[in-house]
Amino acid sequence: MNTEALIMLIGAQGVVISLMCYFFYRVLTTPPNPEPDSYSENDDVVR
Amino acid sequence: MSQTNESWGSRIGLILAMAGNAVGLGNFLRFPVQAVQNGGGAFIIPYLVCFLLMGIPLLFIEWSSGRFGGKFGNHSTPYILDSMVKGRVLKYIGVFGIFTNIAVVSYYAYIESWTMSYVYHSLTGTFSGMSQSEVAGFFDSYIDIAHSTTGIPYEAVLFYILCLTINVYILSKGLKGVEKVAKIGMPLLILFGIILAARGYTLGTSGASETFPDANAWDGLNFLWTPQYSSLLDLKVWMAAAGQIFFTLSVGMGTIHCYAAYLKSKDDVALNAVSAGFMNEFVEVVLGSAIVIPIAAGYLGLDWVLNNAGFGMAFQTMPYLFQQWGPFLAAMAGFMWFGLLFFAGITSSLAMGTPWMGFMRDEFGWSSNKGAWTFGALALIMGLPTVFFYQQGVFDEYDYWAGTVSLVVFAMMETILFSWIFGMKKGWKEITDGADIVVPRIYKFIIKFITPVMLIVVFLGSVFAPKDNDWSGNFKSLFSGDGWALSNASIIKTISQSGLKEQLAVATDPMVIESLNDKMFYINMARIMLMGLFIFISLLVYLAFNKRRKEGRATL
């Protein structure tokens, strides 16, 4: 690949992958709201 | 009104279901073709700009509108909009949010059924030893339902009905069924995509042959990613980028509202919306760009790709390319490629069932089971003409009106309603309430001014699409007093079927004239079907309104 194409590919894909990972990290690490919340799988978790 | 006990099992399940709703066949087939046709690497710049200025705002609007409507027990757009904006007529704008889904799923499930059938044919070695033209011919035979490719009579119809049945069965299990499919389907889709993309990046010149000695996968990647900055000044590229962002996110359909309506008011929508949005972008920009174009360029050369890039490559070209990897790998690659497309399709088609089911449960107390099977029946009634008269243009007609125009119209109207009638003060509160991220305040300005203007431009761009898609040239022509030449694909000319009439005017062969007249008849029939569906849903909204009025719950 030529340098310009490579820079564009790495730049665009890097931005998209980084932001996706960042937002998913935030989703996974944000503490859930106290019950009752919208999600049924944690209904038996006492906080 | 029936109170629902339905809810999402987990936050990740909701995000995967939302991402699955957005990720569709277009991520792998439409995006790379749009990039090839619009300046290669330069396309990505307006594309990402449109994502930030139109895509993310629309996601915020639809997620927060859905959650707002859900607080009042509404799970489909007619009464979600009604709960936001008081007015007897405005709920009928929400009809689009049910109509579009039934009309789109009726033909979308047909494409989905092709992917199921091609998984079967890949695994059983149907394409083994076929030439490129034979693989392309197989597809043509497949959609010609009178002609069986495998000895199974009416194979295309059987796979279509099987596909709809699978969708209906999962939908009848409610949100839990949808969530389970998303939790299995999305990781598999990404896994298959990564494996195929790895092949796209490593193929290099190893696919060159005597027929295509210059074939090189890097040429495909170079073309996709080398920025041609001059095309940034071309309006055509910006219109294409805006259109791609619009269709890839499944906005303007009513499905996002419906999914978000099952959230509680204190739950986040901002972080969920951007997470699902960026997951869709990952599948499109990272995986979608690395499969079809580089692999096709690696075996057939860049010139072939530039001349033949299109939706049909998925079914007419890819199975042939996979055959170059030997029988076992060809079967595996075919299984992964069509399996990936199947998961992309089914996670979207399931989403299309939920607005109808939500509406019928909220207004008439229908169970999930009843809602799902009637949705399947409606989709079947609407969809069989697309299967039987595919080659007569019924499929394309549905796609144009329901899958393109309706989305733009609804998104434009809902954005104006949200920003200007519901009001940005309340709208901003809805977006930021319970948010797990800080939403930049600039988005308040963007949602109020920039997104509506962009959507109006996209809408007007569809109404007045210029001849040869030459935006810059037509503006010069307009300002120099030579007028604006409309494309036959513009809404204005499509309504009057100008393209077909032009073909009829120059046709001399009686067979061709008969065929064109037939096509016009089937297109009119498709339009009547679509209008009938829209009127039917409007009537249901009216009946629901009367029922609410009798119960003292109506907005007057």
XYZ file of C-alpha atoms in Angstrom:
603
model
C 0.000 0.000 0.000
C 1.142 3.529 -0.588
C 1.982 5.736 2.392
C -0.987 8.089 2.011
C -3.460 5.199 1.881
C -1.797 3.542 4.858
C -1.976 6.745 6.931
C -5.640 7.180 6.032
C -6.459 3.545 6.812
C -4.656 3.535 10.158
C -6.029 6.983 11.067
C -9.685 6.238 10.279
C -9.706 2.713 11.640
C -7.660 3.778 14.673
C -10.186 6.477 15.569
C -13.152 4.125 15.149
C -11.561 1.226 17.080
C -10.303 3.496 19.882
C -13.655 5.184 20.410
C -15.561 1.915 20.250
C -13.230 0.355 22.843
C -13.426 3.463 25.045
C -17.232 3.520 25.050
C -17.447 -0.209 25.725
C -14.941 0.163 28.542
C -17.198 2.852 30.014
C -20.256 0.618 29.646
C -18.522 -2.295 31.371
C -17.005 -0.265 34.204
C -19.909 2.075 35.029
C -21.659 0.815 38.179
C -25.274 -0.187 37.510
C -28.119 1.937 38.805
C -29.763 0.782 42.027
C -32.729 -1.534 41.581
C -35.254 -1.370 40.109
C -33.462 -0.690 36.813
C -34.294 -1.647 33.246
C -32.450 -4.931 33.190
C -33.922 -8.154 34.470
C -30.747 -10.281 34.703
C -29.536 -8.464 37.833
C -32.936 -8.407 39.568
C -31.744 -10.687 42.351
C -28.557 -8.677 43.000
C -28.836 -6.763 46.276
C -26.951 -3.474 46.377
C -53.734 -0.237 27.285
C -51.878 -3.391 28.205
C -49.026 -3.053 30.659
C -45.937 -4.923 29.536
C -43.577 -6.801 31.778
C -40.998 -6.997 29.006
C -37.512 -5.671 29.639
C -33.959 -6.139 28.462
C -31.951 -8.787 30.270
C -28.742 -6.778 30.452
C -27.204 -3.564 29.256
C -24.769 -5.392 26.968
C -27.698 -7.321 25.515
C -29.484 -4.065 24.720
C -26.377 -2.528 23.102
C -25.738 -5.662 21.025
C -29.389 -5.737 19.943
C -29.218 -2.046 18.989
C -25.913 -2.575 17.159
C -27.396 -5.651 15.475
C -30.346 -3.552 14.382
C -27.952 -1.088 12.751
C -25.457 -3.584 11.309
C -26.945 -4.951 8.137
C -25.994 -6.143 4.701
C -25.176 -2.566 3.709
C -22.190 -2.490 6.080
C -20.434 -5.091 3.955
C -21.925 -4.370 0.542
C -23.072 -0.753 0.310
C -20.272 1.029 2.180
C -17.285 -0.256 0.138
C -19.162 0.319 -3.124
C -20.049 3.882 -2.091
C -16.406 4.478 -1.182
C -15.201 3.129 -4.537
C -17.686 5.322 -6.415
C -16.954 8.465 -4.399
C -13.279 9.154 -4.334
C -11.878 6.213 -2.402
C -10.045 7.428 0.702
C -11.543 10.912 0.513
C -15.004 9.452 1.111
C -14.134 8.564 4.685
C -13.673 12.232 5.672
C -17.210 13.451 4.786
C -18.490 10.088 6.005
C -17.097 10.571 9.517
C -18.125 14.245 9.549
C -21.704 13.204 8.679
C -21.562 10.550 11.398
C -20.738 13.210 13.997
C -23.192 15.829 12.723
C -26.128 13.695 11.636
C -25.652 10.099 12.779
C -24.935 10.633 16.474
C -27.591 13.369 16.865
C -30.206 11.105 15.282
C -29.198 8.294 17.627
C -29.567 10.647 20.619
C -32.961 11.830 19.355
C -34.343 8.347 18.741
C -32.983 6.753 21.930
C -34.252 9.577 24.130
C -37.627 9.823 22.337
C -38.102 6.084 22.809
C -37.273 6.190 26.508
C -39.568 9.207 26.944
C -42.492 7.430 25.244
C -41.816 4.288 27.259
C -42.459 6.221 30.486
C -46.072 6.569 29.340
C -46.363 2.928 28.303
C -45.868 3.590 24.568
C -43.569 1.279 22.586
C -44.102 2.366 18.989
C -43.677 5.678 17.214
C -47.324 6.790 16.741
C -47.922 7.160 20.479
C -44.291 7.883 21.371
C -44.591 11.006 19.208
C -48.054 11.629 20.629
C -46.683 11.607 24.168
C -44.002 14.131 23.160
C -46.038 16.500 21.054
C -49.708 17.076 21.758
C -51.695 17.183 18.563
C -54.226 14.900 16.963
C -52.483 14.721 13.605
C -48.896 14.274 14.729
C -49.363 10.667 15.781
C -49.938 9.830 12.114
C -46.334 10.838 11.371
C -45.461 7.924 13.636
C -47.250 5.579 11.229
C -43.991 5.634 9.245
C -42.311 3.910 12.195
C -44.508 0.817 11.741
C -45.162 0.990 7.998
C -41.478 1.152 7.043
C -40.611 -1.908 9.089
C -43.318 -4.152 7.655
C -42.646 -3.002 4.096
C -38.871 -3.315 4.422
C -38.883 -6.678 6.167
C -41.056 -8.101 3.405
C -38.198 -7.810 0.878
C -35.280 -7.696 3.326
C -36.221 -11.184 4.535
C -35.920 -12.287 0.908
C -32.257 -11.185 0.806
C -31.805 -12.795 4.216
C -33.193 -16.032 2.774
C -30.602 -15.880 -0.036
C -27.850 -15.847 2.601
C -29.403 -18.908 4.284
C -29.630 -20.700 0.990
C -26.044 -19.764 0.069
C -24.777 -21.093 3.412
C -26.397 -24.391 2.454
C -24.963 -24.310 -1.080
C -21.487 -23.362 0.175
C -21.421 -26.277 2.605
C -22.745 -28.787 0.074
C -20.189 -27.720 -2.556
C -22.682 -26.447 -5.147
C -20.203 -23.843 -6.408
C -17.314 -26.277 -6.666
C -15.752 -26.192 -10.143
C -18.045 -23.403 -11.367
C -16.620 -20.606 -13.498
C -17.245 -16.984 -12.576
C -20.060 -16.668 -15.097
C -21.618 -19.918 -13.877
C -21.665 -18.620 -10.273
C -23.281 -15.390 -11.502
C -25.722 -17.445 -13.582
C -26.591 -19.556 -10.533
C -27.888 -16.448 -8.779
C -29.988 -15.452 -11.800
C -31.462 -18.953 -11.901
C -32.099 -18.877 -8.164
C -34.246 -15.753 -8.286
C -36.067 -17.097 -11.343
C -38.344 -19.085 -9.063
C -39.791 -21.267 -11.812
C -36.304 -22.678 -12.424
C -34.868 -24.821 -9.641
C -31.075 -24.870 -9.293
C -30.958 -27.816 -6.927
C -33.989 -29.915 -7.683
C -35.865 -28.351 -4.752
C -39.040 -26.964 -6.348
C -39.659 -23.287 -5.632
C -36.436 -23.189 -3.628
C -36.386 -19.385 -3.352
C -39.955 -19.330 -2.022
C -39.276 -22.136 0.462
C -36.183 -20.439 1.846
C -38.081 -17.151 2.060
C -40.920 -18.702 4.057
C -38.437 -20.596 6.243
C -36.565 -17.359 6.933
C -39.756 -15.490 7.855
C -40.814 -18.382 10.100
C -37.505 -18.284 11.988
C -37.920 -14.533 12.483
C -41.489 -14.924 13.699
C -40.601 -17.762 16.067
C -37.833 -15.700 17.704
C -40.073 -12.632 17.892
C -42.815 -14.672 19.553
C -40.392 -15.168 22.472
C -40.405 -11.397 23.014
C -37.397 -9.207 23.787
C -35.585 -12.123 25.405
C -35.525 -13.958 22.065
C -34.244 -10.894 20.221
C -31.568 -10.327 22.863
C -30.404 -13.932 22.778
C -29.958 -13.827 18.993
C -28.012 -10.557 19.277
C -25.753 -12.004 21.978
C -24.921 -15.012 19.790
C -25.114 -13.398 16.361
C -23.085 -10.226 16.868
C -19.936 -11.878 18.310
C -20.079 -14.538 15.569
C -20.542 -11.878 12.911
C -17.490 -9.994 14.190
C -15.444 -13.203 14.430
C -16.311 -14.256 10.861
C -15.669 -10.692 9.688
C -12.227 -10.570 11.308
C -11.198 -13.907 9.733
C -12.320 -12.822 6.254
C -10.809 -9.343 6.676
C -7.487 -10.951 7.659
C -7.594 -12.783 4.314
C -8.350 -9.500 2.539
C -5.291 -7.871 4.107
C -2.921 -10.785 3.437
C -4.007 -11.902 -0.044
C -1.609 -9.539 -1.859
C -0.708 -10.771 -5.363
C -1.149 -14.460 -4.613
C -4.528 -14.508 -6.373
C -3.188 -13.377 -9.760
C -3.943 -15.782 -12.624
C -3.307 -16.078 -16.356
C -6.636 -14.363 -17.024
C -5.966 -11.616 -14.479
C -2.175 -11.381 -14.213
C -2.251 -7.927 -12.560
C -4.722 -8.866 -9.836
C -3.553 -7.485 -6.499
C -5.533 -7.092 -3.267
C -3.339 -4.132 -2.269
C -4.607 -2.251 -5.328
C -8.122 -2.563 -3.923
C -7.003 -1.311 -0.502
C -4.961 1.467 -2.078
C -7.952 2.622 -4.062
C -10.237 2.477 -1.030
C -7.918 4.430 1.206
C -5.819 6.784 -0.973
C -7.341 10.209 -0.359
C -8.322 12.102 -3.496
C -8.740 15.499 -1.870
C -10.296 17.063 -4.974
C -13.411 14.949 -4.430
C -13.956 16.707 -1.074
C -15.197 19.694 -3.073
C -17.669 17.546 -4.963
C -21.208 17.781 -3.554
C -21.934 14.308 -4.882
C -19.449 12.823 -2.414
C -21.039 14.661 0.536
C -24.518 13.564 -0.492
C -23.328 9.978 -0.802
C -21.609 10.143 2.605
C -24.723 11.591 4.272
C -26.879 8.933 2.624
C -24.571 6.136 3.739
C -24.500 7.332 7.370
C -28.238 7.614 7.322
C -28.896 4.093 6.054
C -26.171 2.333 8.002
C -27.492 3.395 11.413
C -31.090 2.229 10.806
C -32.361 5.634 11.834
C -35.734 6.901 10.617
C -37.282 3.450 10.987
C -38.836 3.480 14.452
C -36.897 0.436 15.651
C -34.511 2.393 17.886
C -37.465 4.156 19.548
C -39.099 0.819 20.166
C -36.019 -0.822 21.731
C -35.309 2.246 23.874
C -38.931 2.403 25.060
C -38.187 -0.564 27.349
C -35.678 1.545 29.337
C -36.531 3.280 32.588
C -36.238 7.025 32.912
C -33.135 6.935 35.123
C -31.231 4.662 32.741
C -28.563 5.998 30.438
C -29.257 6.584 26.757
C -26.239 8.719 25.760
C -23.466 6.173 26.372
C -25.615 3.296 25.090
C -26.345 5.217 21.884
C -22.721 6.043 21.070
C -21.571 2.519 22.009
C -24.037 0.914 19.604
C -23.275 3.561 16.973
C -19.511 3.039 17.139
C -19.929 -0.732 17.064
C -21.793 -0.296 13.790
C -18.966 1.951 12.527
C -16.390 -0.674 13.509
C -18.203 -3.328 11.484
C -18.561 -0.971 8.530
C -15.265 0.926 8.390
C -12.904 -1.732 9.720
C -14.481 -5.013 8.549
C -16.709 -3.874 5.687
C -13.844 -2.219 3.841
C -11.522 -5.220 4.134
C -13.500 -8.055 2.571
C -15.319 -7.612 -0.743
C -13.131 -5.030 -2.494
C -9.628 -6.340 -1.613
C -10.546 -9.996 -2.155
C -12.213 -9.243 -5.505
C -9.261 -7.049 -6.560
C -6.909 -9.820 -5.470
C -8.403 -12.288 -7.940
C -10.010 -10.199 -10.656
C -7.982 -6.984 -10.624
C -8.908 -3.431 -9.708
C -10.297 -2.581 -13.159
C -12.830 -5.385 -12.896
C -13.847 -4.169 -9.431
C -14.271 -0.563 -10.575
C -16.467 -1.695 -13.467
C -18.527 -4.223 -11.521
C -18.689 -2.979 -7.921
C -22.228 -3.442 -6.672
C -24.583 -5.244 -4.332
C -24.645 -8.340 -6.555
C -20.963 -9.076 -5.903
C -21.873 -10.724 -2.598
C -23.814 -13.501 -4.315
C -22.524 -13.455 -7.887
C -18.788 -13.096 -7.295
C -17.727 -14.033 -3.771
C -18.598 -17.762 -4.036
C -16.365 -17.997 -7.133
C -13.485 -16.222 -5.356
C -13.748 -18.563 -2.375
C -13.391 -21.542 -4.734
C -9.795 -20.444 -5.376
C -8.947 -21.449 -1.783
C -9.615 -25.165 -2.299
C -12.788 -27.170 -1.492
C -12.563 -27.188 2.306
C -11.573 -23.544 2.783
C -14.094 -22.508 0.113
C -16.875 -24.211 2.079
C -15.686 -22.597 5.321
C -15.283 -19.149 3.738
C -18.723 -19.416 2.122
C -20.201 -20.510 5.443
C -18.571 -17.565 7.253
C -19.371 -14.965 4.571
C -23.024 -15.878 4.122
C -23.339 -16.699 7.828
C -22.035 -13.223 8.622
C -24.538 -11.683 6.202
C -27.306 -13.824 7.707
C -26.573 -12.614 11.239
C -26.316 -9.032 9.970
C -29.721 -9.517 8.333
C -31.606 -11.326 11.065
C -30.590 -8.953 13.860
C -32.046 -6.158 11.708
C -35.194 -7.982 10.593
C -36.028 -8.961 14.185
C -35.851 -5.297 15.148
C -38.361 -4.545 12.396
C -40.937 -6.804 14.040
C -40.916 -5.116 17.415
C -42.711 -1.805 16.585
C -45.786 -3.648 15.246
C -45.812 -5.998 18.227
C -45.343 -3.116 20.677
C -48.163 -1.130 19.073
C -50.642 -4.009 19.040
C -49.839 -4.913 22.646
C -50.054 -1.312 23.900
C -53.281 -0.495 22.075
C -55.178 -3.767 21.714
C -53.645 -5.967 24.401
C -52.160 -8.509 21.989
C -49.659 -11.074 23.273
C -46.127 -11.353 21.820
C -47.151 -14.572 20.135
C -50.148 -13.036 18.396
C -48.163 -9.922 17.491
C -45.295 -11.944 16.021
C -47.447 -14.237 13.876
C -49.553 -11.390 12.495
C -46.343 -9.514 11.729
C -45.146 -12.587 9.817
C -48.463 -12.835 7.974
C -48.355 -9.170 6.963
C -44.725 -9.503 5.846
C -45.631 -12.588 3.820
C -48.585 -10.914 2.099
C -46.457 -7.876 1.290
C -43.353 -9.922 0.456
C -44.599 -12.644 -1.884
C -44.956 -10.185 -4.796
C -41.265 -9.230 -4.319
C -40.346 -12.921 -4.588
C -42.563 -13.800 -7.543
C -42.062 -10.552 -9.449
C -38.504 -9.705 -8.432
C -37.374 -9.292 -12.018
C -40.382 -7.089 -12.833
C -39.124 -4.442 -10.415
C -41.410 -4.979 -7.392
C -38.429 -5.523 -5.080
C -36.709 -2.312 -6.220
C -39.951 -0.356 -5.914
C -40.386 -1.424 -2.287
C -36.760 -0.619 -1.588
C -37.078 2.835 -3.100
C -40.254 3.972 -1.340
C -40.108 2.071 1.952
C -36.370 1.484 2.336
C -35.191 4.907 1.165
C -37.763 7.692 0.874
C -39.812 6.795 3.979
C -36.722 6.743 6.194
C -35.588 10.179 5.086
C -39.094 11.663 5.423
C -39.635 10.242 8.915
C -36.162 11.161 10.204
C -36.549 14.705 8.908
C -39.952 15.148 10.521
C -39.028 13.558 13.852
C -35.893 15.710 14.087
C -37.879 18.893 13.487
C -40.510 17.747 16.010
C -37.862 16.926 18.608
C -35.747 20.053 18.173
C -38.377 22.673 17.531
C -41.762 21.483 18.770
C -40.906 19.222 21.709
C -38.128 21.782 22.165
C -34.408 21.495 22.785
C -34.763 22.421 26.454
C -36.820 19.326 27.157
C -34.967 17.365 24.481
C -31.557 18.057 25.996
C -32.850 17.036 29.399
C -34.081 13.752 27.935
C -30.701 13.068 26.294
C -28.627 13.880 29.375
C -30.882 12.485 32.128
C -29.156 9.450 33.633
C -26.271 9.800 31.135
C -23.125 7.869 31.999
C -21.015 10.191 29.841
C -20.843 13.936 29.531
C -22.529 14.844 26.270
C -20.674 17.816 24.734
C -22.931 20.887 24.869
C -22.140 21.610 21.234
C -24.597 18.820 20.432
C -27.440 21.010 21.712
C -26.637 23.422 18.894
C -25.991 20.651 16.351
C -29.296 18.890 17.079
C -31.265 22.121 16.914
C -29.740 23.626 13.780
C -27.295 21.453 11.865
C -28.956 18.020 11.877
C -32.381 19.283 10.699
C -30.725 21.288 7.923
C -28.655 18.272 6.842
C -31.757 16.086 6.763
C -33.705 18.668 4.790
C -30.791 18.816 2.314
C -30.735 15.007 2.038
C -34.513 14.998 1.485
C -34.398 17.750 -1.125
C -31.432 15.951 -2.678
C -33.682 12.918 -3.166
C -36.589 14.965 -4.513
C -34.414 16.896 -6.975
C -31.569 14.407 -7.595
C -29.660 15.788 -10.595
C -29.014 14.010 -13.858
C -25.877 11.823 -13.823
C -25.564 12.597 -10.092
C -23.603 15.686 -11.149
C -24.378 18.112 -8.320
C -21.616 20.625 -8.979
C -22.330 20.725 -12.714
C -26.068 21.149 -12.173
C -25.599 24.011 -9.713
C -23.392 25.773 -12.270
C -26.066 25.136 -14.882
C -28.796 26.465 -12.549
C -26.925 29.658 -11.699
C -26.076 30.310 -15.321
C -29.783 30.119 -16.169
C -29.721 26.753 -17.960
C -31.980 25.048 -15.435
C -31.678 21.887 -13.380
C -31.734 18.560 -15.181
C -33.439 15.936 -13.022
C -32.271 12.349 -12.765
C -34.742 9.577 -13.453
C -33.892 8.408 -9.919
C -35.200 11.652 -8.361
C -38.457 11.362 -6.440
C -40.209 13.672 -8.894
C -39.270 11.582 -11.932
C -39.737 8.277 -10.140
C -43.354 9.159 -9.313
C -44.113 9.671 -12.984
C -42.005 6.632 -14.011
C -40.066 8.809 -16.456
C -37.310 6.282 -16.964
C -39.706 3.552 -18.067
C -41.666 5.966 -20.237
C -38.446 7.051 -21.973
C -37.574 3.428 -22.648
C -41.085 2.795 -23.987
C -40.883 5.821 -26.262
C -37.786 4.530 -28.047
C -38.667 0.803 -27.998
C -39.638 -0.749 -31.336
C -39.474 -4.488 -30.585
C -42.995 -5.670 -29.602
C -41.464 -8.075 -27.038
C -39.580 -5.229 -25.360
C -42.684 -3.016 -25.390
C -44.741 -5.791 -23.799
C -42.072 -6.397 -21.174
C -41.891 -2.670 -20.311
C -45.684 -2.433 -20.094
C -45.673 -5.460 -17.780
C -43.026 -3.817 -15.632
C -45.100 -0.651 -15.367
C -48.108 -2.728 -14.300
C -46.140 -4.534 -11.575
C -44.623 -1.276 -10.321
C -48.102 0.240 -10.031
C -49.252 -2.877 -8.212
C -46.321 -2.529 -5.777
C -47.273 1.092 -5.119
C -50.878 0.118 -4.426
C -49.662 -2.534 -1.956
C -47.467 0.010 -0.151
C -50.212 2.633 -0.046
C -52.676 0.010 1.180
C -50.319 -0.913 4.018
C -49.836 2.713 5.018
C -53.610 3.332 5.026
C -54.192 0.117 7.016
C -51.745 1.173 9.752
C -53.158 4.717 9.802
C -56.593 3.178 10.303
C -55.299 1.133 13.237
C -53.829 4.278 14.788
C -57.213 5.942 14.357
C -59.005 2.974 15.985
C -56.480 3.057 18.824
C -57.170 6.765 19.246
C -60.933 6.128 19.456
C -60.322 3.368 21.988
C -58.133 5.676 24.069
C -60.763 8.406 23.841
C -63.437 6.058 25.172
C -61.087 5.089 27.999
C -60.335 8.746 28.710
C -56.638 8.429 27.812
C -56.563 10.204 24.460
C -54.601 13.332 23.697
C -57.048 15.813 22.223
